[in-house]
PDB file of C-alpha atoms and ligand atoms in Angstrom:
ATOM      1  CA  MET A   1       3.005  25.408   2.456  1.00  0.00           C
ATOM      2  CA  GLN A   2       0.899  25.195   5.711  1.00  0.00           C
ATOM      3  CA  VAL A   3       1.673  21.845   7.862  1.00  0.00           C
ATOM      4  CA  LEU A   4      -1.736  21.614  10.040  1.00  0.00           C
ATOM      5  CA  SER A   5      -2.210  19.068  13.241  1.00  0.00           C
ATOM      6  CA  THR A   6      -5.721  20.050  14.028  1.00  0.00           C
ATOM      7  CA  ILE A   7      -8.665  19.158  11.852  1.00  0.00           C
ATOM      8  CA  GLU A   8     -10.693  22.771  12.370  1.00  0.00           C
ATOM      9  CA  SER A   9      -7.012  24.301  11.400  1.00  0.00           C
ATOM     10  CA  PHE A  10      -6.839  22.113   8.474  1.00  0.00           C
ATOM     11  CA  ARG A  11     -10.419  22.865   7.209  1.00  0.00           C
ATOM     12  CA  ALA A  12      -9.631  26.697   7.770  1.00  0.00           C
ATOM     13  CA  ALA A  13      -6.734  26.354   5.519  1.00  0.00           C
ATOM     14  CA  LYS A  14      -8.148  24.316   2.741  1.00  0.00           C
ATOM     15  CA  ALA A  15     -11.344  26.621   2.512  1.00  0.00           C
ATOM     16  CA  ALA A  16      -8.942  29.366   1.551  1.00  0.00           C
ATOM     17  CA  LEU A  17      -8.058  27.382  -1.625  1.00  0.00           C
ATOM     18  CA  PRO A  18     -10.809  26.685  -3.939  1.00  0.00           C
ATOM     19  CA  GLY A  19     -10.452  24.300  -6.610  1.00  0.00           C
ATOM     20  CA  ARG A  20     -10.438  20.377  -7.212  1.00  0.00           C
ATOM     21  CA  TRP A  21      -8.202  18.679  -4.273  1.00  0.00           C
ATOM     22  CA  GLY A  22      -5.662  15.211  -4.526  1.00  0.00           C
ATOM     23  CA  LEU A  23      -5.117  13.809  -1.128  1.00  0.00           C
ATOM     24  CA  VAL A  24      -2.315  11.318  -0.721  1.00  0.00           C
ATOM     25  CA  PRO A  25      -2.235   9.456   3.092  1.00  0.00           C
ATOM     26  CA  THR A  26       1.126   8.398   3.957  1.00  0.00           C
ATOM     27  CA  MET A  27       2.667   7.209   7.136  1.00  0.00           C
ATOM     28  CA  GLY A  28       5.787   9.739   6.072  1.00  0.00           C
ATOM     29  CA  PHE A  29       9.848   8.518   6.005  1.00  0.00           C
ATOM     30  CA  LEU A  30       8.779   9.550   2.645  1.00  0.00           C
ATOM     31  CA  HIS A  31      10.913   7.839  -0.589  1.00  0.00           C
ATOM     32  CA  ALA A  32      10.536   7.930  -4.286  1.00  0.00           C
ATOM     33  CA  GLY A  33       7.831   5.907  -4.374  1.00  0.00           C
ATOM     34  CA  HIS A  34       5.490   7.978  -1.749  1.00  0.00           C
ATOM     35  CA  LEU A  35       6.793  11.272  -4.369  1.00  0.00           C
ATOM     36  CA  SER A  36       5.611   9.957  -7.138  1.00  0.00           C
ATOM     37  CA  LEU A  37       1.715   9.942  -5.697  1.00  0.00           C
ATOM     38  CA  VAL A  38       2.545  13.062  -4.942  1.00  0.00           C
ATOM     39  CA  LYS A  39       3.695  13.981  -8.445  1.00  0.00           C
ATOM     40  CA  ARG A  40       0.558  12.555 -10.010  1.00  0.00           C
ATOM     41  CA  ALA A  41      -1.806  14.281  -7.337  1.00  0.00           C
ATOM     42  CA  LYS A  42      -0.232  17.437  -8.469  1.00  0.00           C
ATOM     43  CA  ALA A  43      -0.466  17.066 -12.555  1.00  0.00           C
ATOM     44  CA  GLU A  44      -4.217  15.915 -12.149  1.00  0.00           C
ATOM     45  CA  ASN A  45      -5.766  18.827  -9.542  1.00  0.00           C
ATOM     46  CA  ASP A  46      -5.490  21.919  -8.730  1.00  0.00           C
ATOM     47  CA  HIS A  47      -3.888  21.602  -5.176  1.00  0.00           C
ATOM     48  CA  VAL A  48      -2.833  18.728  -3.034  1.00  0.00           C
ATOM     49  CA  ALA A  49      -2.666  17.567   0.117  1.00  0.00           C
ATOM     50  CA  VAL A  50      -0.612  15.237   1.669  1.00  0.00           C
ATOM     51  CA  SER A  51      -1.584  13.598   5.285  1.00  0.00           C
ATOM     52  CA  ILE A  52       1.871  11.591   7.375  1.00  0.00           C
ATOM     53  CA  PHE A  53       0.294   9.892  10.385  1.00  0.00           C
ATOM     54  CA  VAL A  54       1.395   6.527  11.779  1.00  0.00           C
ATOM     55  CA  ASN A  55      -2.413   5.015  12.407  1.00  0.00           C
ATOM     56  CA  PRO A  56      -1.785   2.930  15.771  1.00  0.00           C
ATOM     57  CA  THR A  57      -5.157   1.301  14.671  1.00  0.00           C
ATOM     58  CA  GLN A  58      -3.186  -0.778  11.646  1.00  0.00           C
ATOM     59  CA  PHE A  59      -0.483  -2.025  14.012  1.00  0.00           C
ATOM     60  CA  GLY A  60      -0.619  -5.209  15.348  1.00  0.00           C
ATOM     61  CA  PRO A  61       0.118  -5.457  19.937  1.00  0.00           C
ATOM     62  CA  ASN A  62       3.768  -7.174  18.593  1.00  0.00           C
ATOM     63  CA  GLU A  63       4.043  -5.026  14.989  1.00  0.00           C
ATOM     64  CA  ASP A  64       6.775  -2.323  14.527  1.00  0.00           C
ATOM     65  CA  LEU A  65       4.087   0.966  15.542  1.00  0.00           C
ATOM     66  CA  ALA A  66       6.791   2.540  18.215  1.00  0.00           C
ATOM     67  CA  ALA A  67       9.712   1.405  16.061  1.00  0.00           C
ATOM     68  CA  TYR A  68       8.287   2.728  12.661  1.00  0.00           C
ATOM     69  CA  PRO A  69      10.749   5.213  10.973  1.00  0.00           C
ATOM     70  CA  ARG A  70       9.766   9.026  11.098  1.00  0.00           C
ATOM     71  CA  ASP A  71      11.657  12.207  10.082  1.00  0.00           C
ATOM     72  CA  LEU A  72       9.254  14.757   9.836  1.00  0.00           C
ATOM     73  CA  ASP A  73      11.738  17.652   8.727  1.00  0.00           C
ATOM     74  CA  HIS A  74      12.974  15.927   5.962  1.00  0.00           C
ATOM     75  CA  ASP A  75       9.681  14.773   4.559  1.00  0.00           C
ATOM     76  CA  LEU A  76       8.644  18.413   4.989  1.00  0.00           C
ATOM     77  CA  SER A  77      11.534  19.491   3.060  1.00  0.00           C
ATOM     78  CA  LEU A  78      10.848  16.788   0.422  1.00  0.00           C
ATOM     79  CA  LEU A  79       6.960  18.025   0.271  1.00  0.00           C
ATOM     80  CA  LYS A  80       7.684  21.574   0.112  1.00  0.00           C
ATOM     81  CA  SER A  81      10.583  20.787  -3.149  1.00  0.00           C
ATOM     82  CA  LEU A  82       7.079  19.286  -5.000  1.00  0.00           C
ATOM     83  CA  ASP A  83       5.176  22.611  -3.886  1.00  0.00           C
ATOM     84  CA  VAL A  84       2.655  20.712  -2.069  1.00  0.00           C
ATOM     85  CA  ASP A  85       0.016  23.113  -0.742  1.00  0.00           C
ATOM     86  CA  LEU A  86      -1.229  21.158   2.679  1.00  0.00           C
ATOM     87  CA  VAL A  87       0.288  18.622   5.000  1.00  0.00           C
ATOM     88  CA  PHE A  88      -2.152  17.120   7.405  1.00  0.00           C
ATOM     89  CA  ASN A  89       0.113  15.902  10.528  1.00  0.00           C
ATOM     90  CA  PRO A  90      -2.308  15.014  13.398  1.00  0.00           C
ATOM     91  CA  THR A  91      -1.748  13.454  16.866  1.00  0.00           C
ATOM     92  CA  PRO A  92      -2.962  10.019  17.224  1.00  0.00           C
ATOM     93  CA  GLU A  93      -5.042  11.660  20.045  1.00  0.00           C
ATOM     94  CA  VAL A  94      -6.772  14.356  17.154  1.00  0.00           C
ATOM     95  CA  MET A  95      -7.724  11.222  15.476  1.00  0.00           C
ATOM     96  CA  TYR A  96      -8.782   8.844  18.108  1.00  0.00           C
ATOM     97  CA  PRO A  97      -9.919  11.006  21.283  1.00  0.00           C
ATOM     98  CA  PRO A  98     -10.820   9.331  24.265  1.00  0.00           C
ATOM     99  CA  ASN A  99     -14.643   7.562  24.143  1.00  0.00           C
ATOM    100  CA  TYR A 100     -13.490   7.263  20.047  1.00  0.00           C
ATOM    101  CA  GLN A 101     -15.675   4.026  19.027  1.00  0.00           C
ATOM    102  CA  THR A 102     -16.541   3.929  15.706  1.00  0.00           C
ATOM    103  CA  TYR A 103     -14.217   1.602  13.009  1.00  0.00           C
ATOM    104  CA  VAL A 104     -14.772   0.511   9.290  1.00  0.00           C
ATOM    105  CA  THR A 105     -14.732  -3.071   8.591  1.00  0.00           C
ATOM    106  CA  VAL A 106     -14.200  -4.301   5.072  1.00  0.00           C
ATOM    107  CA  GLU A 107     -15.063  -8.006   5.059  1.00  0.00           C
ATOM    108  CA  ASP A 108     -14.609 -10.997   2.327  1.00  0.00           C
ATOM    109  CA  VAL A 109     -11.838  -9.045   0.652  1.00  0.00           C
ATOM    110  CA  THR A 110      -9.843  -8.427   4.078  1.00  0.00           C
ATOM    111  CA  LYS A 111      -9.863 -12.191   5.438  1.00  0.00           C
ATOM    112  CA  TYR A 112      -6.782 -13.149   2.481  1.00  0.00           C
ATOM    113  CA  LEU A 113      -3.142 -12.614   2.508  1.00  0.00           C
ATOM    114  CA  GLU A 114      -2.401  -9.423   4.380  1.00  0.00           C
ATOM    115  CA  GLY A 115      -5.601  -9.536   6.804  1.00  0.00           C
ATOM    116  CA  ALA A 116      -4.978 -13.320   7.510  1.00  0.00           C
ATOM    117  CA  SER A 117      -1.574 -12.403   8.432  1.00  0.00           C
ATOM    118  CA  ARG A 118      -2.330  -9.543  10.398  1.00  0.00           C
ATOM    119  CA  PRO A 119      -5.402  -9.477  12.102  1.00  0.00           C
ATOM    120  CA  GLY A 120      -7.299  -6.436  12.500  1.00  0.00           C
ATOM    121  CA  HIS A 121      -4.738  -4.614   9.915  1.00  0.00           C
ATOM    122  CA  PHE A 122      -7.427  -3.389   7.370  1.00  0.00           C
ATOM    123  CA  ARG A 123     -10.041  -2.288   9.896  1.00  0.00           C
ATOM    124  CA  GLY A 124      -7.066   0.226  11.066  1.00  0.00           C
ATOM    125  CA  VAL A 125      -6.323   0.944   7.645  1.00  0.00           C
ATOM    126  CA  ALA A 126     -10.321   1.402   6.436  1.00  0.00           C
ATOM    127  CA  THR A 127     -10.724   3.341   9.832  1.00  0.00           C
ATOM    128  CA  VAL A 128      -8.035   5.972   9.321  1.00  0.00           C
ATOM    129  CA  VAL A 129      -8.672   6.482   5.430  1.00  0.00           C
ATOM    130  CA  ALA A 130     -12.223   7.380   6.025  1.00  0.00           C
ATOM    131  CA  LYS A 131     -11.701   9.710   8.618  1.00  0.00           C
ATOM    132  CA  LEU A 132      -8.825  11.378   5.857  1.00  0.00           C
ATOM    133  CA  PHE A 133     -11.488  11.156   3.383  1.00  0.00           C
ATOM    134  CA  ASN A 134     -13.818  12.808   5.509  1.00  0.00           C
ATOM    135  CA  ILE A 135     -11.520  15.637   7.054  1.00  0.00           C
ATOM    136  CA  VAL A 136     -10.097  16.603   3.964  1.00  0.00           C
ATOM    137  CA  GLY A 137     -12.846  16.234   1.710  1.00  0.00           C
ATOM    138  CA  ALA A 138     -10.377  15.605  -1.751  1.00  0.00           C
ATOM    139  CA  GLU A 139     -11.951  14.911  -4.637  1.00  0.00           C
ATOM    140  CA  ARG A 140      -9.432  12.263  -5.770  1.00  0.00           C
ATOM    141  CA  ALA A 141      -7.127  10.022  -3.385  1.00  0.00           C
ATOM    142  CA  TYR A 142      -3.494   8.344  -4.195  1.00  0.00           C
ATOM    143  CA  PHE A 143      -2.369   4.736  -3.638  1.00  0.00           C
ATOM    144  CA  GLY A 144       0.455   3.041  -4.316  1.00  0.00           C
ATOM    145  CA  GLN A 145      -0.135  -0.533  -6.370  1.00  0.00           C
ATOM    146  CA  LYS A 146       3.028  -1.778  -3.582  1.00  0.00           C
ATOM    147  CA  ASP A 147       0.112  -2.224  -1.405  1.00  0.00           C
ATOM    148  CA  ALA A 148      -2.161  -4.211  -3.721  1.00  0.00           C
ATOM    149  CA  GLN A 149      -4.732  -5.608  -0.915  1.00  0.00           C
ATOM    150  CA  GLN A 150      -5.211  -2.405   0.598  1.00  0.00           C
ATOM    151  CA  THR A 151      -6.103  -0.714  -2.956  1.00  0.00           C
ATOM    152  CA  ILE A 152      -8.945  -3.463  -3.235  1.00  0.00           C
ATOM    153  CA  VAL A 153      -9.817  -2.442   0.431  1.00  0.00           C
ATOM    154  CA  ILE A 154     -10.204   0.989  -0.092  1.00  0.00           C
ATOM    155  CA  LYS A 155     -12.261   1.019  -4.051  1.00  0.00           C
ATOM    156  CA  ARG A 156     -14.699  -1.600  -1.796  1.00  0.00           C
ATOM    157  CA  MET A 157     -15.291   1.100   0.997  1.00  0.00           C
ATOM    158  CA  VAL A 158     -15.646   3.715  -1.167  1.00  0.00           C
ATOM    159  CA  ALA A 159     -18.120   2.007  -3.264  1.00  0.00           C
ATOM    160  CA  ASP A 160     -20.091   0.496  -1.002  1.00  0.00           C
ATOM    161  CA  LEU A 161     -20.165   3.336   1.494  1.00  0.00           C
ATOM    162  CA  ASN A 162     -20.803   6.014  -1.345  1.00  0.00           C
ATOM    163  CA  LEU A 163     -18.141   7.744  -0.619  1.00  0.00           C
ATOM    164  CA  PRO A 164     -17.713  10.803  -3.077  1.00  0.00           C
ATOM    165  CA  ILE A 165     -13.786  10.364  -4.102  1.00  0.00           C
ATOM    166  CA  GLN A 166     -11.944   8.762  -6.932  1.00  0.00           C
ATOM    167  CA  ILE A 167      -9.280   6.456  -6.368  1.00  0.00           C
ATOM    168  CA  VAL A 168      -5.816   6.810  -8.267  1.00  0.00           C
ATOM    169  CA  ILE A 169      -3.993   3.675  -8.319  1.00  0.00           C
ATOM    170  CA  CYS A 170       0.054   4.454  -8.618  1.00  0.00           C
ATOM    171  CA  PRO A 171       2.907   1.952 -10.014  1.00  0.00           C
ATOM    172  CA  THR A 172       5.002   0.364  -7.442  1.00  0.00           C
ATOM    173  CA  LEU A 173       8.603   2.556  -7.709  1.00  0.00           C
ATOM    174  CA  ARG A 174      11.526  -0.362  -7.475  1.00  0.00           C
ATOM    175  CA  GLU A 175      15.241   0.333  -6.565  1.00  0.00           C
ATOM    176  CA  ALA A 176      17.290  -0.402  -9.524  1.00  0.00           C
ATOM    177  CA  ASP A 177      17.844  -4.562  -8.242  1.00  0.00           C
ATOM    178  CA  GLY A 178      14.281  -4.644  -8.453  1.00  0.00           C
ATOM    179  CA  LEU A 179      13.391  -3.834  -4.637  1.00  0.00           C
ATOM    180  CA  ALA A 180       9.538  -2.152  -4.210  1.00  0.00           C
ATOM    181  CA  MET A 181      10.469   1.306  -2.494  1.00  0.00           C
ATOM    182  CA  SER A 182       9.487   1.246   1.471  1.00  0.00           C
ATOM    183  CA  SER A 183      10.379   2.567   4.294  1.00  0.00           C
ATOM    184  CA  ARG A 184      10.472   0.088   6.273  1.00  0.00           C
ATOM    185  CA  ASN A 185      13.955  -0.802   3.894  1.00  0.00           C
ATOM    186  CA  THR A 186      15.590   1.648   6.419  1.00  0.00           C
ATOM    187  CA  TYR A 187      15.734  -1.332   8.477  1.00  0.00           C
ATOM    188  CA  LEU A 188      17.671  -3.674   6.187  1.00  0.00           C
ATOM    189  CA  ASP A 189      21.907  -4.140   7.026  1.00  0.00           C
ATOM    190  CA  ALA A 190      23.977  -4.433   4.298  1.00  0.00           C
ATOM    191  CA  ASP A 191      23.613  -8.394   3.845  1.00  0.00           C
ATOM    192  CA  HIS A 192      19.701  -8.180   3.991  1.00  0.00           C
ATOM    193  CA  ARG A 193      19.879  -5.290   1.705  1.00  0.00           C
ATOM    194  CA  LYS A 194      21.415  -7.544  -0.877  1.00  0.00           C
ATOM    195  CA  ALA A 195      18.968 -10.549  -0.316  1.00  0.00           C
ATOM    196  CA  ALA A 196      15.749  -8.167  -0.374  1.00  0.00           C
ATOM    197  CA  PRO A 197      14.989  -8.180  -3.944  1.00  0.00           C
ATOM    198  CA  VAL A 198      14.551 -12.001  -4.238  1.00  0.00           C
ATOM    199  CA  LEU A 199      11.050 -10.570  -3.825  1.00  0.00           C
ATOM    200  CA  TYR A 200      11.580  -9.493  -7.278  1.00  0.00           C
ATOM    201  CA  ARG A 201      13.342 -12.182  -8.491  1.00  0.00           C
ATOM    202  CA  ALA A 202      10.232 -15.304  -7.453  1.00  0.00           C
ATOM    203  CA  LEU A 203       8.031 -12.741  -8.756  1.00  0.00           C
ATOM    204  CA  THR A 204       9.495 -12.176 -11.919  1.00  0.00           C
ATOM    205  CA  ALA A 205      10.070 -15.832 -12.362  1.00  0.00           C
ATOM    206  CA  ALA A 206       6.295 -16.683 -11.736  1.00  0.00           C
ATOM    207  CA  LYS A 207       5.368 -13.765 -14.414  1.00  0.00           C
ATOM    208  CA  ASN A 208       7.756 -15.863 -16.820  1.00  0.00           C
ATOM    209  CA  ALA A 209       6.137 -19.090 -16.061  1.00  0.00           C
ATOM    210  CA  PHE A 210       2.920 -17.804 -16.890  1.00  0.00           C
ATOM    211  CA  ASP A 211       4.101 -15.646 -19.809  1.00  0.00           C
ATOM    212  CA  GLN A 212       4.612 -19.246 -20.939  1.00  0.00           C
ATOM    213  CA  GLY A 213       1.591 -21.052 -20.502  1.00  0.00           C
ATOM    214  CA  GLU A 214       1.597 -21.925 -16.791  1.00  0.00           C
ATOM    215  CA  ARG A 215      -1.882 -21.864 -15.538  1.00  0.00           C
ATOM    216  CA  ASP A 216      -1.746 -23.446 -12.513  1.00  0.00           C
ATOM    217  CA  GLY A 217      -1.744 -21.872  -9.259  1.00  0.00           C
ATOM    218  CA  ASP A 218      -0.367 -24.562  -7.155  1.00  0.00           C
ATOM    219  CA  GLN A 219       2.658 -24.480  -9.875  1.00  0.00           C
ATOM    220  CA  LEU A 220       2.921 -20.420  -9.755  1.00  0.00           C
ATOM    221  CA  ARG A 221       3.111 -20.480  -6.233  1.00  0.00           C
ATOM    222  CA  SER A 222       5.589 -23.439  -6.269  1.00  0.00           C
ATOM    223  CA  ILE A 223       8.185 -21.493  -8.507  1.00  0.00           C
ATOM    224  CA  MET A 224       7.956 -18.390  -6.034  1.00  0.00           C
ATOM    225  CA  ARG A 225       8.515 -20.567  -2.921  1.00  0.00           C
ATOM    226  CA  GLY A 226      11.429 -22.505  -4.580  1.00  0.00           C
ATOM    227  CA  VAL A 227      13.280 -18.673  -5.340  1.00  0.00           C
ATOM    228  CA  ILE A 228      12.841 -17.688  -1.925  1.00  0.00           C
ATOM    229  CA  GLU A 229      13.742 -20.473  -0.149  1.00  0.00           C
ATOM    230  CA  ALA A 230      17.267 -20.899  -1.734  1.00  0.00           C
ATOM    231  CA  GLU A 231      17.745 -17.478   0.031  1.00  0.00           C
ATOM    232  CA  PRO A 232      18.937 -18.322   3.241  1.00  0.00           C
ATOM    233  CA  LEU A 233      18.359 -14.686   4.843  1.00  0.00           C
ATOM    234  CA  ALA A 234      14.708 -14.868   3.749  1.00  0.00           C
ATOM    235  CA  LYS A 235      11.700 -16.273   5.773  1.00  0.00           C
ATOM    236  CA  ILE A 236       8.280 -17.077   3.992  1.00  0.00           C
ATOM    237  CA  ASP A 237       5.171 -15.503   5.674  1.00  0.00           C
ATOM    238  CA  TYR A 238       3.042 -16.378   2.577  1.00  0.00           C
ATOM    239  CA  VAL A 239       3.220 -16.883  -1.640  1.00  0.00           C
ATOM    240  CA  SER A 240       0.112 -16.246  -3.460  1.00  0.00           C
ATOM    241  CA  ALA A 241      -1.244 -16.812  -6.748  1.00  0.00           C
ATOM    242  CA  ALA A 242      -5.179 -14.927  -6.274  1.00  0.00           C
ATOM    243  CA  ASP A 243      -8.450 -14.040  -8.381  1.00  0.00           C
ATOM    244  CA  ALA A 244      -7.418 -10.532  -8.645  1.00  0.00           C
ATOM    245  CA  THR A 245     -11.132  -9.529  -7.072  1.00  0.00           C
ATOM    246  CA  THR A 246     -11.964 -11.832  -4.878  1.00  0.00           C
ATOM    247  CA  LEU A 247      -8.436 -12.690  -3.406  1.00  0.00           C
ATOM    248  CA  GLN A 248      -9.378 -16.321  -3.254  1.00  0.00           C
ATOM    249  CA  GLU A 249      -6.104 -18.589  -4.121  1.00  0.00           C
ATOM    250  CA  LEU A 250      -5.789 -20.251  -7.681  1.00  0.00           C
ATOM    251  CA  GLY A 251      -6.441 -23.674  -8.534  1.00  0.00           C
ATOM    252  CA  ILE A 252      -6.984 -24.986  -5.034  1.00  0.00           C
ATOM    253  CA  ALA A 253      -9.238 -28.218  -5.368  1.00  0.00           C
ATOM    254  CA  PRO A 254     -12.176 -28.023  -5.222  1.00  0.00           C
ATOM    255  CA  SER A 255     -11.387 -24.648  -7.130  1.00  0.00           C
ATOM    256  CA  PRO A 256     -13.812 -21.619  -6.158  1.00  0.00           C
ATOM    257  CA  GLN A 257     -13.183 -20.308 -10.057  1.00  0.00           C
ATOM    258  CA  PRO A 258     -14.536 -22.710 -12.311  1.00  0.00           C
ATOM    259  CA  SER A 259     -11.862 -22.106 -14.289  1.00  0.00           C
ATOM    260  CA  PRO A 260      -8.044 -20.989 -12.803  1.00  0.00           C
ATOM    261  CA  LEU A 261      -6.819 -16.993 -13.693  1.00  0.00           C
ATOM    262  CA  LYS A 262      -9.980 -17.156 -16.233  1.00  0.00           C
ATOM    263  CA  GLY A 263     -11.314 -14.387 -13.858  1.00  0.00           C
ATOM    264  CA  GLU A 264     -10.655 -10.387 -14.429  1.00  0.00           C
ATOM    265  CA  GLY A 265      -7.068 -11.204 -13.494  1.00  0.00           C
ATOM    266  CA  VAL A 266      -4.285 -12.509 -11.377  1.00  0.00           C
ATOM    267  CA  LEU A 267      -2.544 -11.220  -8.247  1.00  0.00           C
ATOM    268  CA  LEU A 268       1.013 -12.772  -7.364  1.00  0.00           C
ATOM    269  CA  SER A 269       1.912 -11.618  -4.114  1.00  0.00           C
ATOM    270  CA  MET A 270       3.863 -12.138  -1.252  1.00  0.00           C
ATOM    271  CA  ALA A 271       5.243 -11.652   2.516  1.00  0.00           C
ATOM    272  CA  VAL A 272       8.648 -12.280   3.405  1.00  0.00           C
ATOM    273  CA  ARG A 273      10.890 -11.520   6.207  1.00  0.00           C
ATOM    274  CA  VAL A 274      14.004 -10.630   5.313  1.00  0.00           C
ATOM    275  CA  GLY A 275      16.134 -10.009   8.931  1.00  0.00           C
ATOM    276  CA  LYS A 276      14.156  -6.967  10.432  1.00  0.00           C
ATOM    277  CA  PRO A 277      11.796  -6.167   8.131  1.00  0.00           C
ATOM    278  CA  ARG A 278       8.659  -8.132   6.805  1.00  0.00           C
ATOM    279  CA  LEU A 279       8.569  -7.238   2.929  1.00  0.00           C
ATOM    280  CA  ILE A 280       5.604  -6.947   0.683  1.00  0.00           C
ATOM    281  CA  ASP A 281       5.573  -7.065  -3.076  1.00  0.00           C
ATOM    282  CA  ASN A 282       3.178  -7.913  -5.813  1.00  0.00           C
ATOM    283  CA  PHE A 283       2.789  -8.074  -9.732  1.00  0.00           C
ATOM    284  CA  LEU A 284      -0.683  -7.914 -11.212  1.00  0.00           C
ATOM    285  CA  TYR A 285      -1.568  -9.560 -14.566  1.00  0.00           C
ATOM    286  CA  GLN A 286      -4.798  -7.320 -15.465  1.00  0.00           C
ATOM    287  CA  ASP A 287      -6.840  -6.391 -18.931  1.00  0.00           C
ATOM    288  CA  GLY A 288      -3.923  -8.903 -20.680  1.00  0.00           C
ATOM    289  CA  LYS A 289      -1.161  -7.251 -19.421  1.00  0.00           C
ATOM    290  CA  TRP A 290       1.490  -6.822 -16.507  1.00  0.00           C
ATOM    291  CA  LEU A 291       1.877  -4.098 -13.989  1.00  0.00           C
ATOM    292  CA  THR A 292       5.224  -4.961 -12.352  1.00  0.00           C
ATOM    293  CA  GLY A 293       5.985  -1.836 -11.761  1.00  0.00           C
ATOM    294  CA  GLU A 294       8.911   0.845 -12.509  1.00  0.00           C
ATOM    295  CA  LEU A 295      12.573   0.427 -11.853  1.00  0.00           C
ATOM    296  CA  VAL A 296      14.129   3.827 -11.082  1.00  0.00           C
ATOM    297  CA  ASN A 297      17.525   4.579  -9.407  1.00  0.00           C
ATOM    298  CA  SER A 298      18.863   2.317 -12.462  1.00  0.00           C
TER     299      SER A 298
HETATM  300  P1  LIG B 301       3.179   4.135   3.181  1.00  0.00           P
HETATM  301  O1  LIG B 301       3.501   5.374   3.975  1.00  0.00           O
HETATM  302  O2  LIG B 301       2.998   2.968   3.342  1.00  0.00           O
HETATM  303  O3  LIG B 301       1.312   4.201   4.224  1.00  0.00           O
HETATM  304  O4  LIG B 301       2.586   4.370   2.160  1.00  0.00           O
HETATM  305  C1  LIG B 301       1.785   5.399   1.717  1.00  0.00           C
HETATM  306  C2  LIG B 301       0.890   5.531   0.348  1.00  0.00           C
HETATM  307  O5  LIG B 301       2.442   5.260  -0.846  1.00  0.00           O
HETATM  308  C3  LIG B 301       0.462   3.839  -0.089  1.00  0.00           C
HETATM  309  O6  LIG B 301      -0.775   4.164  -0.940  1.00  0.00           O
HETATM  310  C4  LIG B 301       1.260   2.709  -0.872  1.00  0.00           C
HETATM  311  O7  LIG B 301       0.884   2.122  -1.276  1.00  0.00           O
HETATM  312  C5  LIG B 301       2.061   4.150  -1.534  1.00  0.00           C
HETATM  313  N1  LIG B 301       3.802   3.588  -1.303  1.00  0.00           N
HETATM  314  C6  LIG B 301       4.223   2.682  -0.804  1.00  0.00           C
HETATM  315  N2  LIG B 301       5.374   2.568  -1.036  1.00  0.00           N
HETATM  316  C7  LIG B 301       5.725   2.594  -2.497  1.00  0.00           C
HETATM  317  C8  LIG B 301       6.314   2.562  -3.395  1.00  0.00           C
HETATM  318  N3  LIG B 301       7.626   1.597  -3.694  1.00  0.00           N
HETATM  319  N4  LIG B 301       5.758   3.130  -5.285  1.00  0.00           N
HETATM  320  C9  LIG B 301       4.795   3.674  -5.237  1.00  0.00           C
HETATM  321  N5  LIG B 301       3.580   3.638  -4.518  1.00  0.00           N
HETATM  322  C10 LIG B 301       4.129   3.246  -2.939  1.00  0.00           C
END
């Protein structure tokens, strides 16, 4: 496994390894969720590249860029054990040299949810992902369903800009109690860690209501809200029951949909502060079935 921190050295190392490439973009502090993407990429391609880059342009001024957890040595030992070919680990100056001034803006689907709560976030995400695609030149790139809106934004960008890459979405990996794995879980102290599965419980309650026939977006949101508000250590940023394609909220009068939940799918999602970290999670109902992720470590 080679670790490269400049664009030129990465391209030279990649050119020496012909075949089909899979790319897994990450911000490091790797956990089993990230590794599941790497394993899938290994299985489906001749070679795999993993990028580790805490991208400053996707963090707002009051967000946790400086505090974001980092442990490069541990990340590299995990990736080495999975036999990854190349790791791209650039500095911010390599990605954004002086006089840098070009950004990618995906429009409608970034207006809601994370895009509404974190202005500029998806401009930073789309920009860095477009750059990584151009630097790496992989045939496929792997993303987690955990960041549901991100998958929609990236797919939109790839289609709109005719980028020659296939996007593969992988299931959310969860701890045994349902907490979605996240690098930010490391911010949770013991009490908040105990409270954190409340997101999973809220999503499960709304899913159960949906499965019993509930089709009113307001009701689904209020079910999720009720579960979270019963946990004193949790503070809601947003809860959403949205059309999975447009990300517009379902069942708001006058409804943008002729009939709620008749679209291609439903995305139940939320952002909740549990002590220090702001946690996000989602369940997706698509093609008549739920994508709720996978419990591991149980
Ligand atoms: P990050 O390092 O947080 O930017 O995440 C890098 C990639 O890993 C993104 O595509 C995430 O959606 C994905 N990812 C993060 N957490 C999980 C998880 N628990 N299960 C599956 N994929 C994940």
